[in-house]
Amino acid sequence: MSRQPATALTPGARRATPPLRVCLVGPSLDILGGQAIILNRLRQRLATVPDLEVSFLPVNPRLPGALSALQRVKYLRTVVTSVAYAWSLLRTMRHVDVVHAFSASYWSFLLAPVPAMIIGRLFGRTVVLNYRSGEADDHLANWRSAVPLMRLAHAIVVPSGYLVDVFARHGLRAHAIVNFVEVDRLAFRPRDVLAPRFFSNRNLEPLYNVACTIQAFARIQREVPQAELVVAGDGSQRGELERLVTSLGLRGVTFLGRVSPQQMPALYDAADVYLNSPDIDNMPNSVIEAFAAGLPVVTSDAGGIPYIVRHGENGLMVPRGDDAAMAREALRLLHEPGLAARLSAQARQECLDRYTWPRVRDAWVTLYERAADAAASGTTLDHLEAA
């Protein structure tokens, strides 16, 4: 398909060329996590952009009828789901121009985006790899197949400058397009006077180290006995974390389990301090959602977080794994007049300036078109830019 050189679209603008058919490939909301939520949000917004036809292909398709029972059997479900996924890719490729494949790391990378990239290439389609894992450095360093497989993409897109730097260290060029939040769904509430209501909403998996948040809260509650903590999310460590709460003799800790995106705005609004203590991370959407809601953030300095949080300006940041430092900074918010209000106002303004759909819409449209131009010329977006 021949196209004019790509330029940013303005709202309502139309091109003379046929619509560019973009297929988003990634997890459906049956796997409720950051990738699925961001993909669904992007899909809804791209569907409103002139000159794009957007479709979605899940990497976790549901099998019909009695076959669905196979997806409840450990190991077997991986095989049958992978076969169904590959078949759906083969059926879909002839109807799209751009394959936009979402990616995590390690085995997920091999099972989800790699088949989409290979089949997309076989059909002569434009391939965009959207890599979103904070474990990128270890993945690229220790999985020998990762770098050559990523070169299948005509363009690699990541959500942060942090991952741009990580990819560069491994000889790959990535283009940053940040996550965005639905600001109109997140009511902004100034935190002029704080109640000791704390909130965490990361998956209960080892890399997010929610145990550090609970240990920090234990320190907080020793000083502020009426303090409360709400933990949204689920995962393999839930039982262990609930036992930790019991062993520490904590009161006022509520585990909500899996929470839908529709429920999240009310939880941000009800809280007064957001606690986030991952050991590995990239650009957590939960942090910028807290920004949008005016919820003061106390976070570890994992991965790409220092690229979005500046200590003492739009949030408070502590070393990874340091629950004492996290408690100390959280207590500052309760005790220092004006600190929470100043941080939340600055964070809200940054969210409006950087992390809304109008700020990223044209970046996606331009990238799709330039990647399509690169594919048509038999090269990658990097080579097209260099020329």
C-alpha positions as YAML, in Angstrom:
chain: A
units: angstrom
residues:
- id: 1
  name: MET
  ca: [0.00, 0.00, 0.00]
- id: 2
  name: SER
  ca: [1.55, 3.28, -1.08]
- id: 3
  name: ARG
  ca: [1.30, 6.14, 1.38]
- id: 4
  name: GLN
  ca: [2.46, 9.68, 1.67]
- id: 5
  name: PRO
  ca: [5.19, 10.40, 4.27]
- id: 6
  name: ALA
  ca: [3.62, 10.29, 7.72]
- id: 7
  name: THR
  ca: [2.78, 13.42, 9.62]
- id: 8
  name: ALA
  ca: [0.90, 13.90, 12.85]
- id: 9
  name: LEU
  ca: [-2.86, 13.95, 12.54]
- id: 10
  name: THR
  ca: [-4.99, 16.69, 13.97]
- id: 11
  name: PRO
  ca: [-8.41, 15.77, 15.35]
- id: 12
  name: GLY
  ca: [-10.86, 15.23, 12.52]
- id: 13
  name: ALA
  ca: [-8.18, 15.22, 9.81]
- id: 14
  name: ARG
  ca: [-8.52, 12.70, 6.98]
- id: 15
  name: ARG
  ca: [-6.03, 11.29, 4.51]
- id: 16
  name: ALA
  ca: [-6.63, 10.54, 0.85]
- id: 17
  name: THR
  ca: [-5.17, 7.04, 1.28]
- id: 18
  name: PRO
  ca: [-7.22, 4.02, 2.43]
- id: 19
  name: PRO
  ca: [-7.51, 3.48, 6.19]
- id: 20
  name: LEU
  ca: [-4.54, 1.76, 7.79]
- id: 21
  name: ARG
  ca: [-5.74, -1.52, 9.28]
- id: 22
  name: VAL
  ca: [-4.12, -2.07, 12.69]
- id: 23
  name: CYS
  ca: [-4.49, -5.28, 14.68]
- id: 24
  name: LEU
  ca: [-3.65, -5.10, 18.38]
- id: 25
  name: VAL
  ca: [-2.35, -8.46, 19.62]
- id: 26
  name: GLY
  ca: [-2.12, -9.09, 23.34]
- id: 27
  name: PRO
  ca: [-3.92, -10.32, 26.46]
- id: 28
  name: SER
  ca: [-7.65, -9.84, 26.85]
- id: 29
  name: LEU
  ca: [-9.21, -8.68, 30.10]
- id: 30
  name: ASP
  ca: [-9.62, -12.35, 31.04]
- id: 31
  name: ILE
  ca: [-6.04, -11.83, 32.27]
- id: 32
  name: LEU
  ca: [-6.60, -8.74, 34.40]
- id: 33
  name: GLY
  ca: [-3.26, -6.97, 34.55]
- id: 34
  name: GLY
  ca: [-1.53, -3.83, 33.40]
- id: 35
  name: GLN
  ca: [-0.99, -4.97, 29.82]
- id: 36
  name: ALA
  ca: [-4.59, -6.01, 29.28]
- id: 37
  name: ILE
  ca: [-5.94, -2.79, 30.78]
- id: 38
  name: ILE
  ca: [-3.62, -0.57, 28.73]
- id: 39
  name: LEU
  ca: [-4.32, -2.53, 25.54]
- id: 40
  name: ASN
  ca: [-8.07, -2.26, 26.02]
- id: 41
  name: ARG
  ca: [-7.81, 1.45, 26.71]
- id: 42
  name: LEU
  ca: [-5.63, 2.02, 23.63]
- id: 43
  name: ARG
  ca: [-7.96, -0.05, 21.48]
- id: 44
  name: GLN
  ca: [-10.97, 2.03, 22.47]
- id: 45
  name: ARG
  ca: [-9.19, 5.30, 21.77]
- id: 46
  name: LEU
  ca: [-7.58, 4.27, 18.47]
- id: 47
  name: ALA
  ca: [-11.02, 3.21, 17.22]
- id: 48
  name: THR
  ca: [-12.00, 6.89, 17.23]
- id: 49
  name: VAL
  ca: [-9.02, 8.04, 15.12]
- id: 50
  name: PRO
  ca: [-9.72, 8.86, 11.47]
- id: 51
  name: ASP
  ca: [-7.79, 6.80, 8.91]
- id: 52
  name: LEU
  ca: [-7.39, 3.79, 11.19]
- id: 53
  name: GLU
  ca: [-9.36, 0.55, 11.26]
- id: 54
  name: VAL
  ca: [-8.57, -1.16, 14.56]
- id: 55
  name: SER
  ca: [-9.11, -4.80, 15.48]
- id: 56
  name: PHE
  ca: [-8.04, -6.96, 18.41]
- id: 57
  name: LEU
  ca: [-6.68, -10.49, 18.50]
- id: 58
  name: PRO
  ca: [-6.26, -12.02, 21.99]
- id: 59
  name: VAL
  ca: [-3.22, -14.15, 22.79]
- id: 60
  name: ASN
  ca: [-5.47, -16.03, 25.22]
- id: 61
  name: PRO
  ca: [-8.46, -16.95, 23.03]
- id: 62
  name: ARG
  ca: [-11.37, -18.76, 24.63]
- id: 63
  name: LEU
  ca: [-12.00, -22.19, 23.15]
- id: 64
  name: PRO
  ca: [-15.63, -22.88, 22.22]
- id: 65
  name: GLY
  ca: [-17.97, -25.35, 23.88]
- id: 66
  name: ALA
  ca: [-16.55, -28.49, 25.47]
- id: 67
  name: LEU
  ca: [-13.03, -27.59, 24.30]
- id: 68
  name: SER
  ca: [-12.94, -24.86, 26.93]
- id: 69
  name: ALA
  ca: [-12.44, -27.59, 29.56]
- id: 70
  name: LEU
  ca: [-8.96, -28.19, 28.12]
- id: 71
  name: GLN
  ca: [-7.95, -24.67, 29.15]
- id: 72
  name: ARG
  ca: [-8.49, -25.58, 32.79]
- id: 73
  name: VAL
  ca: [-5.84, -28.34, 32.70]
- id: 74
  name: LYS
  ca: [-2.34, -27.22, 33.69]
- id: 75
  name: TYR
  ca: [0.25, -27.45, 30.87]
- id: 76
  name: LEU
  ca: [-2.37, -28.72, 28.42]
- id: 77
  name: ARG
  ca: [-4.00, -25.28, 28.44]
- id: 78
  name: THR
  ca: [-0.74, -23.73, 27.20]
- id: 79
  name: VAL
  ca: [-0.60, -26.11, 24.25]
- id: 80
  name: VAL
  ca: [-4.23, -25.81, 23.16]
- id: 81
  name: THR
  ca: [-4.34, -22.05, 23.70]
- id: 82
  name: SER
  ca: [-1.13, -21.60, 21.68]
- id: 83
  name: VAL
  ca: [-2.54, -23.67, 18.80]
- id: 84
  name: ALA
  ca: [-5.79, -21.68, 18.83]
- id: 85
  name: TYR
  ca: [-3.83, -18.42, 18.96]
- id: 86
  name: ALA
  ca: [-1.59, -19.39, 16.00]
- id: 87
  name: TRP
  ca: [-4.63, -20.43, 13.96]
- id: 88
  name: SER
  ca: [-6.35, -17.11, 14.66]
- id: 89
  name: LEU
  ca: [-3.19, -15.27, 13.54]
- id: 90
  name: LEU
  ca: [-3.15, -17.17, 10.24]
- id: 91
  name: ARG
  ca: [-6.81, -16.35, 9.64]
- id: 92
  name: THR
  ca: [-6.40, -12.68, 10.51]
- id: 93
  name: MET
  ca: [-3.17, -11.63, 8.78]
- id: 94
  name: ARG
  ca: [-4.63, -11.22, 5.29]
- id: 95
  name: HIS
  ca: [-7.02, -8.58, 6.62]
- id: 96
  name: VAL
  ca: [-4.55, -6.21, 8.34]
- id: 97
  name: ASP
  ca: [-1.71, -3.86, 7.44]
- id: 98
  name: VAL
  ca: [-0.02, -3.43, 10.83]
- id: 99
  name: VAL
  ca: [0.47, -6.04, 13.55]
- id: 100
  name: HIS
  ca: [0.89, -4.28, 16.91]
- id: 101
  name: ALA
  ca: [2.05, -6.98, 19.33]
- id: 102
  name: PHE
  ca: [2.12, -6.35, 23.07]
- id: 103
  name: SER
  ca: [5.00, -8.00, 24.90]
- id: 104
  name: ALA
  ca: [6.14, -8.95, 28.36]
- id: 105
  name: SER
  ca: [9.39, -10.88, 28.92]
- id: 106
  name: TYR
  ca: [10.84, -14.40, 29.02]
- id: 107
  name: TRP
  ca: [8.40, -17.20, 28.10]
- id: 108
  name: SER
  ca: [5.55, -14.75, 27.66]
- id: 109
  name: PHE
  ca: [7.62, -13.03, 24.96]
- id: 110
  name: LEU
  ca: [8.11, -16.32, 23.11]
- id: 111
  name: LEU
  ca: [4.49, -17.45, 23.40]
- id: 112
  name: ALA
  ca: [2.70, -14.15, 22.66]
- id: 113
  name: PRO
  ca: [4.42, -11.55, 20.41]
- id: 114
  name: VAL
  ca: [6.92, -13.85, 18.67]
- id: 115
  name: PRO
  ca: [4.27, -15.90, 16.79]
- id: 116
  name: ALA
  ca: [2.56, -12.64, 15.78]
- id: 117
  name: MET
  ca: [5.83, -11.19, 14.50]
- id: 118
  name: ILE
  ca: [6.80, -14.33, 12.58]
- id: 119
  name: ILE
  ca: [3.40, -14.81, 10.95]
- id: 120
  name: GLY
  ca: [3.12, -11.08, 10.29]
- id: 121
  name: ARG
  ca: [6.46, -11.16, 8.49]
- id: 122
  name: LEU
  ca: [5.46, -14.24, 6.49]
- id: 123
  name: PHE
  ca: [2.40, -12.35, 5.26]
- id: 124
  name: GLY
  ca: [4.44, -9.24, 4.49]
- id: 125
  name: ARG
  ca: [2.77, -7.13, 7.18]
- id: 126
  name: THR
  ca: [4.19, -4.24, 9.16]
- id: 127
  name: VAL
  ca: [5.26, -5.44, 12.62]
- id: 128
  name: VAL
  ca: [5.32, -3.20, 15.70]
- id: 129
  name: LEU
  ca: [6.60, -4.73, 18.94]
- id: 130
  name: ASN
  ca: [5.25, -2.94, 22.01]
- id: 131
  name: TYR
  ca: [7.51, -4.15, 24.84]
- id: 132
  name: ARG
  ca: [6.30, -3.29, 28.35]
- id: 133
  name: SER
  ca: [8.27, -5.32, 30.91]
- id: 134
  name: GLY
  ca: [10.49, -3.90, 33.64]
- id: 135
  name: GLU
  ca: [12.52, -7.12, 33.38]
- id: 136
  name: ALA
  ca: [13.88, -6.14, 29.96]
- id: 137
  name: ASP
  ca: [17.52, -5.82, 30.97]
- id: 138
  name: ASP
  ca: [17.72, -9.32, 32.42]
- id: 139
  name: HIS
  ca: [15.66, -10.73, 29.55]
- id: 140
  name: LEU
  ca: [17.90, -9.24, 26.86]
- id: 141
  name: ALA
  ca: [21.10, -10.14, 28.70]
- id: 142
  name: ASN
  ca: [20.29, -13.76, 29.52]
- id: 143
  name: TRP
  ca: [18.00, -15.03, 26.76]
- id: 144
  name: ARG
  ca: [20.23, -15.35, 23.70]
- id: 145
  name: SER
  ca: [17.29, -15.55, 21.30]
- id: 146
  name: ALA
  ca: [15.66, -12.34, 22.50]
- id: 147
  name: VAL
  ca: [17.63, -9.73, 20.54]
- id: 148
  name: PRO
  ca: [17.50, -11.46, 17.12]
- id: 149
  name: LEU
  ca: [13.80, -12.18, 17.55]
- id: 150
  name: MET
  ca: [13.10, -8.55, 18.40]
- id: 151
  name: ARG
  ca: [14.76, -7.56, 15.12]
- id: 152
  name: LEU
  ca: [11.73, -9.09, 13.39]
- id: 153
  name: ALA
  ca: [9.88, -5.88, 14.29]
- id: 154
  name: HIS
  ca: [9.92, -2.92, 11.94]
- id: 155
  name: ALA
  ca: [9.63, -0.74, 15.05]
- id: 156
  name: ILE
  ca: [10.01, -1.36, 18.80]
- id: 157
  name: VAL
  ca: [7.88, 0.82, 21.05]
- id: 158
  name: VAL
  ca: [8.24, 1.10, 24.83]
- id: 159
  name: PRO
  ca: [6.34, 3.25, 27.35]
- id: 160
  name: SER
  ca: [9.31, 4.97, 29.00]
- id: 161
  name: GLY
  ca: [12.70, 6.54, 28.51]
- id: 162
  name: TYR
  ca: [13.98, 3.94, 30.94]
- id: 163
  name: LEU
  ca: [13.33, 1.10, 28.49]
- id: 164
  name: VAL
  ca: [14.71, 3.17, 25.59]
- id: 165
  name: ASP
  ca: [17.99, 3.26, 27.52]
- id: 166
  name: VAL
  ca: [17.83, -0.46, 28.37]
- id: 167
  name: PHE
  ca: [17.29, -1.44, 24.74]
- id: 168
  name: ALA
  ca: [20.09, 0.85, 23.58]
- id: 169
  name: ARG
  ca: [22.54, -0.97, 25.86]
- id: 170
  name: HIS
  ca: [21.69, -4.15, 23.97]
- id: 171
  name: GLY
  ca: [22.05, -2.65, 20.51]
- id: 172
  name: LEU
  ca: [18.33, -2.13, 19.83]
- id: 173
  name: ARG
  ca: [16.61, 1.16, 19.14]
- id: 174
  name: ALA
  ca: [13.25, 1.68, 20.80]
- id: 175
  name: HIS
  ca: [10.79, 4.54, 20.49]
- id: 176
  name: ALA
  ca: [9.05, 5.84, 23.61]
- id: 177
  name: ILE
  ca: [5.29, 6.46, 23.63]
- id: 178
  name: VAL
  ca: [4.13, 6.88, 27.20]
- id: 179
  name: ASN
  ca: [1.08, 5.34, 28.83]
- id: 180
  name: PHE
  ca: [-1.95, 7.55, 29.17]
- id: 181
  name: VAL
  ca: [-4.74, 7.71, 31.72]
- id: 182
  name: GLU
  ca: [-8.42, 8.49, 31.37]
- id: 183
  name: VAL
  ca: [-8.31, 11.69, 33.38]
- id: 184
  name: ASP
  ca: [-12.05, 12.26, 33.04]
- id: 185
  name: ARG
  ca: [-12.69, 8.97, 34.90]
- id: 186
  name: LEU
  ca: [-10.43, 9.87, 37.83]
- id: 187
  name: ALA
  ca: [-11.87, 12.57, 40.05]
- id: 188
  name: PHE
  ca: [-9.19, 14.93, 41.34]
- id: 189
  name: ARG
  ca: [-9.42, 15.50, 45.10]
- id: 190
  name: PRO
  ca: [-6.93, 17.91, 46.70]
- id: 191
  name: ARG
  ca: [-5.27, 16.33, 49.73]
- id: 192
  name: ASP
  ca: [-4.96, 19.45, 51.88]
- id: 193
  name: VAL
  ca: [-5.55, 17.51, 55.11]
- id: 194
  name: LEU
  ca: [-4.80, 13.80, 55.08]
- id: 195
  name: ALA
  ca: [-6.47, 10.95, 56.89]
- id: 196
  name: PRO
  ca: [-4.21, 7.90, 57.44]
- id: 197
  name: ARG
  ca: [-5.87, 5.88, 54.66]
- id: 198
  name: PHE
  ca: [-3.25, 4.04, 52.58]
- id: 199
  name: PHE
  ca: [-3.69, 2.22, 49.28]
- id: 200
  name: SER
  ca: [-1.79, -0.38, 47.24]
- id: 201
  name: ASN
  ca: [-3.00, -1.89, 43.96]
- id: 202
  name: ARG
  ca: [-0.18, -3.98, 42.51]
- id: 203
  name: ASN
  ca: [-0.50, -7.66, 41.64]
- id: 204
  name: LEU
  ca: [0.52, -9.86, 44.55]
- id: 205
  name: GLU
  ca: [3.59, -11.31, 42.85]
- id: 206
  name: PRO
  ca: [7.21, -11.36, 44.07]
- id: 207
  name: LEU
  ca: [8.55, -8.63, 41.74]
- id: 208
  name: TYR
  ca: [6.07, -6.09, 43.15]
- id: 209
  name: ASN
  ca: [7.22, -6.76, 46.75]
- id: 210
  name: VAL
  ca: [3.90, -5.85, 48.38]
- id: 211
  name: ALA
  ca: [5.40, -7.32, 51.56]
- id: 212
  name: CYS
  ca: [7.56, -4.18, 51.78]
- id: 213
  name: THR
  ca: [4.40, -2.05, 51.68]
- id: 214
  name: ILE
  ca: [2.86, -4.11, 54.49]
- id: 215
  name: GLN
  ca: [6.05, -3.88, 56.59]
- id: 216
  name: ALA
  ca: [6.12, -0.12, 56.04]
- id: 217
  name: PHE
  ca: [2.48, 0.08, 57.07]
- id: 218
  name: ALA
  ca: [3.31, -1.81, 60.28]
- id: 219
  name: ARG
  ca: [5.79, 0.94, 61.14]
- id: 220
  name: ILE
  ca: [3.21, 3.59, 60.30]
- id: 221
  name: GLN
  ca: [0.54, 1.97, 62.44]
- id: 222
  name: ARG
  ca: [2.84, 1.87, 65.45]
- id: 223
  name: GLU
  ca: [2.91, 5.67, 65.27]
- id: 224
  name: VAL
  ca: [-0.62, 6.23, 63.94]
- id: 225
  name: PRO
  ca: [-2.79, 3.43, 65.46]
- id: 226
  name: GLN
  ca: [-5.90, 4.35, 63.46]
- id: 227
  name: ALA
  ca: [-4.11, 3.96, 60.11]
- id: 228
  name: GLU
  ca: [-5.80, 1.74, 57.49]
- id: 229
  name: LEU
  ca: [-4.46, -0.05, 54.40]
- id: 230
  name: VAL
  ca: [-6.45, -1.28, 51.40]
- id: 231
  name: VAL
  ca: [-4.69, -3.81, 49.16]
- id: 232
  name: ALA
  ca: [-6.27, -4.29, 45.74]
- id: 233
  name: GLY
  ca: [-5.04, -7.06, 43.46]
- id: 234
  name: ASP
  ca: [-4.43, -10.79, 43.55]
- id: 235
  name: GLY
  ca: [-1.62, -13.19, 42.83]
- id: 236
  name: SER
  ca: [0.51, -16.08, 44.02]
- id: 237
  name: GLN
  ca: [1.59, -14.33, 47.23]
- id: 238
  name: ARG
  ca: [-1.84, -13.46, 48.59]
- id: 239
  name: GLY
  ca: [-1.87, -16.17, 51.28]
- id: 240
  name: GLU
  ca: [1.68, -15.34, 52.33]
- id: 241
  name: LEU
  ca: [0.87, -11.64, 52.60]
- id: 242
  name: GLU
  ca: [-2.28, -12.27, 54.61]
- id: 243
  name: ARG
  ca: [-0.21, -14.36, 57.02]
- id: 244
  name: LEU
  ca: [2.33, -11.53, 57.25]
- id: 245
  name: VAL
  ca: [-0.45, -9.14, 58.28]
- id: 246
  name: THR
  ca: [-1.53, -11.57, 60.99]
- id: 247
  name: SER
  ca: [2.01, -12.18, 62.25]
- id: 248
  name: LEU
  ca: [2.62, -8.42, 62.54]
- id: 249
  name: GLY
  ca: [-0.61, -7.98, 64.50]
- id: 250
  name: LEU
  ca: [-1.91, -5.34, 62.11]
- id: 251
  name: ARG
  ca: [-5.41, -3.90, 62.20]
- id: 252
  name: GLY
  ca: [-7.39, -2.22, 59.46]
- id: 253
  name: VAL
  ca: [-5.80, -4.09, 56.53]
- id: 254
  name: THR
  ca: [-8.27, -5.11, 53.81]
- id: 255
  name: PHE
  ca: [-7.43, -7.41, 50.89]
- id: 256
  name: LEU
  ca: [-9.91, -6.75, 48.09]
- id: 257
  name: GLY
  ca: [-8.60, -9.34, 45.62]
- id: 258
  name: ARG
  ca: [-9.03, -8.81, 41.91]
- id: 259
  name: VAL
  ca: [-10.56, -5.41, 41.15]
- id: 260
  name: SER
  ca: [-11.96, -4.36, 37.77]
- id: 261
  name: PRO
  ca: [-10.77, -1.14, 36.08]
- id: 262
  name: GLN
  ca: [-14.28, 0.27, 36.59]
- id: 263
  name: GLN
  ca: [-13.90, -0.01, 40.37]
- id: 264
  name: MET
  ca: [-10.48, 1.59, 40.57]
- id: 265
  name: PRO
  ca: [-11.40, 5.32, 40.43]
- id: 266
  name: ALA
  ca: [-13.48, 5.04, 43.61]
- id: 267
  name: LEU
  ca: [-10.58, 3.34, 45.41]
- id: 268
  name: TYR
  ca: [-8.14, 6.10, 44.43]
- id: 269
  name: ASP
  ca: [-10.63, 8.71, 45.59]
- id: 270
  name: ALA
  ca: [-11.19, 7.02, 48.96]
- id: 271
  name: ALA
  ca: [-7.46, 6.84, 49.80]
- id: 272
  name: ASP
  ca: [-5.13, 9.59, 51.01]
- id: 273
  name: VAL
  ca: [-1.66, 8.06, 50.38]
- id: 274
  name: TYR
  ca: [-0.54, 5.64, 47.65]
- id: 275
  name: LEU
  ca: [2.20, 3.13, 48.59]
- id: 276
  name: ASN
  ca: [4.17, 1.32, 45.86]
- id: 277
  name: SER
  ca: [7.21, -0.85, 46.63]
- id: 278
  name: PRO
  ca: [8.21, -2.97, 43.60]
- id: 279
  name: ASP
  ca: [11.71, -4.39, 43.17]
- id: 280
  name: ILE
  ca: [11.30, -4.49, 39.37]
- id: 281
  name: ASP
  ca: [9.17, -2.11, 37.35]
- id: 282
  name: ASN
  ca: [8.95, -0.06, 34.19]
- id: 283
  name: MET
  ca: [6.30, 2.68, 34.00]
- id: 284
  name: PRO
  ca: [3.52, 1.66, 36.40]
- id: 285
  name: ASN
  ca: [0.21, 2.98, 35.18]
- id: 286
  name: SER
  ca: [-1.04, 2.93, 38.76]
- id: 287
  name: VAL
  ca: [1.40, 5.70, 39.66]
- id: 288
  name: ILE
  ca: [0.18, 8.06, 36.96]
- id: 289
  name: GLU
  ca: [-3.42, 7.19, 37.83]
- id: 290
  name: ALA
  ca: [-2.63, 8.23, 41.40]
- id: 291
  name: PHE
  ca: [-1.15, 11.44, 39.94]
- id: 292
  name: ALA
  ca: [-4.40, 12.10, 38.10]
- id: 293
  name: ALA
  ca: [-6.51, 11.52, 41.23]
- id: 294
  name: GLY
  ca: [-4.39, 13.83, 43.38]
- id: 295
  name: LEU
  ca: [-3.28, 10.89, 45.52]
- id: 296
  name: PRO
  ca: [0.22, 11.53, 46.96]
- id: 297
  name: VAL
  ca: [2.67, 8.80, 45.94]
- id: 298
  name: VAL
  ca: [5.36, 7.14, 48.05]
- id: 299
  name: THR
  ca: [7.24, 4.66, 45.89]
- id: 300
  name: SER
  ca: [10.42, 2.65, 45.56]
- id: 301
  name: ASP
  ca: [12.96, 3.67, 42.94]
- id: 302
  name: ALA
  ca: [12.66, 0.46, 40.89]
- id: 303
  name: GLY
  ca: [13.38, 0.45, 37.16]
- id: 304
  name: GLY
  ca: [11.75, 3.27, 35.28]
- id: 305
  name: ILE
  ca: [10.02, 4.91, 38.25]
- id: 306
  name: PRO
  ca: [12.71, 7.64, 38.60]
- id: 307
  name: TYR
  ca: [11.84, 8.64, 35.02]
- id: 308
  name: ILE
  ca: [8.35, 9.67, 36.13]
- id: 309
  name: VAL
  ca: [8.67, 10.43, 39.86]
- id: 310
  name: ARG
  ca: [10.96, 13.19, 41.13]
- id: 311
  name: HIS
  ca: [11.50, 13.03, 44.87]
- id: 312
  name: GLY
  ca: [10.06, 16.03, 46.66]
- id: 313
  name: GLU
  ca: [8.51, 17.49, 43.49]
- id: 314
  name: ASN
  ca: [5.70, 15.23, 42.31]
- id: 315
  name: GLY
  ca: [6.08, 12.35, 44.75]
- id: 316
  name: LEU
  ca: [8.32, 10.77, 47.37]
- id: 317
  name: MET
  ca: [10.81, 8.05, 46.42]
- id: 318
  name: VAL
  ca: [12.80, 5.60, 48.54]
- id: 319
  name: PRO
  ca: [15.34, 2.81, 47.86]
- id: 320
  name: ARG
  ca: [13.95, -0.57, 46.85]
- id: 321
  name: GLY
  ca: [13.18, -2.85, 49.77]
- id: 322
  name: ASP
  ca: [13.55, -0.11, 52.40]
- id: 323
  name: ASP
  ca: [10.31, -0.32, 54.38]
- id: 324
  name: ALA
  ca: [11.70, 2.00, 57.08]
- id: 325
  name: ALA
  ca: [12.31, 4.73, 54.51]
- id: 326
  name: MET
  ca: [8.88, 4.19, 52.99]
- id: 327
  name: ALA
  ca: [7.22, 4.55, 56.41]
- id: 328
  name: ARG
  ca: [9.26, 7.64, 57.18]
- id: 329
  name: GLU
  ca: [8.27, 9.38, 53.92]
- id: 330
  name: ALA
  ca: [4.61, 8.37, 54.32]
- id: 331
  name: LEU
  ca: [4.55, 9.84, 57.82]
- id: 332
  name: ARG
  ca: [6.00, 13.07, 56.44]
- id: 333
  name: LEU
  ca: [2.86, 13.41, 54.35]
- id: 334
  name: LEU
  ca: [0.74, 13.14, 57.47]
- id: 335
  name: HIS
  ca: [2.80, 15.51, 59.57]
- id: 336
  name: GLU
  ca: [4.26, 18.21, 57.27]
- id: 337
  name: PRO
  ca: [1.65, 20.89, 56.51]
- id: 338
  name: GLY
  ca: [1.20, 21.55, 52.81]
- id: 339
  name: LEU
  ca: [3.52, 18.77, 51.58]
- id: 340
  name: ALA
  ca: [0.79, 16.44, 50.29]
- id: 341
  name: ALA
  ca: [-1.14, 19.28, 48.64]
- id: 342
  name: ARG
  ca: [1.98, 20.55, 46.87]
- id: 343
  name: LEU
  ca: [3.02, 17.12, 45.59]
- id: 344
  name: SER
  ca: [-0.47, 16.16, 44.42]
- id: 345
  name: ALA
  ca: [-1.03, 19.46, 42.59]
- id: 346
  name: GLN
  ca: [2.29, 19.12, 40.73]
- id: 347
  name: ALA
  ca: [1.62, 15.47, 39.90]
- id: 348
  name: ARG
  ca: [-1.87, 16.25, 38.59]
- id: 349
  name: GLN
  ca: [-0.52, 18.99, 36.34]
- id: 350
  name: GLU
  ca: [2.18, 16.68, 34.96]
- id: 351
  name: CYS
  ca: [-0.46, 14.07, 34.25]
- id: 352
  name: LEU
  ca: [-2.47, 16.61, 32.24]
- id: 353
  name: ASP
  ca: [0.66, 17.79, 30.42]
- id: 354
  name: ARG
  ca: [2.11, 14.36, 29.54]
- id: 355
  name: TYR
  ca: [-0.14, 11.37, 30.17]
- id: 356
  name: THR
  ca: [-3.47, 12.04, 28.44]
- id: 357
  name: TRP
  ca: [-4.78, 10.64, 25.16]
- id: 358
  name: PRO
  ca: [-4.44, 13.90, 23.16]
- id: 359
  name: ARG
  ca: [-0.74, 13.93, 24.09]
- id: 360
  name: VAL
  ca: [-0.04, 10.45, 22.70]
- id: 361
  name: ARG
  ca: [-2.63, 10.00, 19.93]
- id: 362
  name: ASP
  ca: [-0.58, 11.55, 17.13]
- id: 363
  name: ALA
  ca: [2.54, 9.69, 18.23]
- id: 364
  name: TRP
  ca: [0.81, 6.34, 17.63]
- id: 365
  name: VAL
  ca: [-0.66, 7.36, 14.27]
- id: 366
  name: THR
  ca: [2.67, 8.70, 13.05]
- id: 367
  name: LEU
  ca: [4.54, 5.62, 14.22]
- id: 368
  name: TYR
  ca: [2.13, 3.24, 12.46]
- id: 369
  name: GLU
  ca: [2.45, 5.12, 9.18]
- id: 370
  name: ARG
  ca: [6.21, 5.46, 9.32]
- id: 371
  name: ALA
  ca: [6.61, 1.80, 10.25]
- id: 372
  name: ALA
  ca: [4.37, 0.92, 7.27]
- id: 373
  name: ASP
  ca: [6.60, 3.04, 5.03]
- id: 374
  name: ALA
  ca: [9.64, 1.20, 6.38]
- id: 375
  name: ALA
  ca: [8.03, -2.19, 5.79]
- id: 376
  name: ALA
  ca: [7.15, -1.20, 2.22]
- id: 377
  name: SER
  ca: [10.79, -0.32, 1.60]
- id: 378
  name: GLY
  ca: [11.98, -3.62, 3.08]
- id: 379
  name: THR
  ca: [13.73, -2.06, 6.07]
- id: 380
  name: THR
  ca: [13.03, -0.90, 9.63]
- id: 381
  name: LEU
  ca: [11.90, 2.41, 11.02]
- id: 382
  name: ASP
  ca: [15.45, 3.07, 12.26]
- id: 383
  name: HIS
  ca: [16.85, 2.78, 8.72]
- id: 384
  name: LEU
  ca: [14.05, 4.96, 7.36]
- id: 385
  name: GLU
  ca: [14.84, 7.65, 9.92]
- id: 386
  name: ALA
  ca: [18.57, 7.46, 9.22]
- id: 387
  name: ALA
  ca: [17.92, 7.96, 5.51]
...
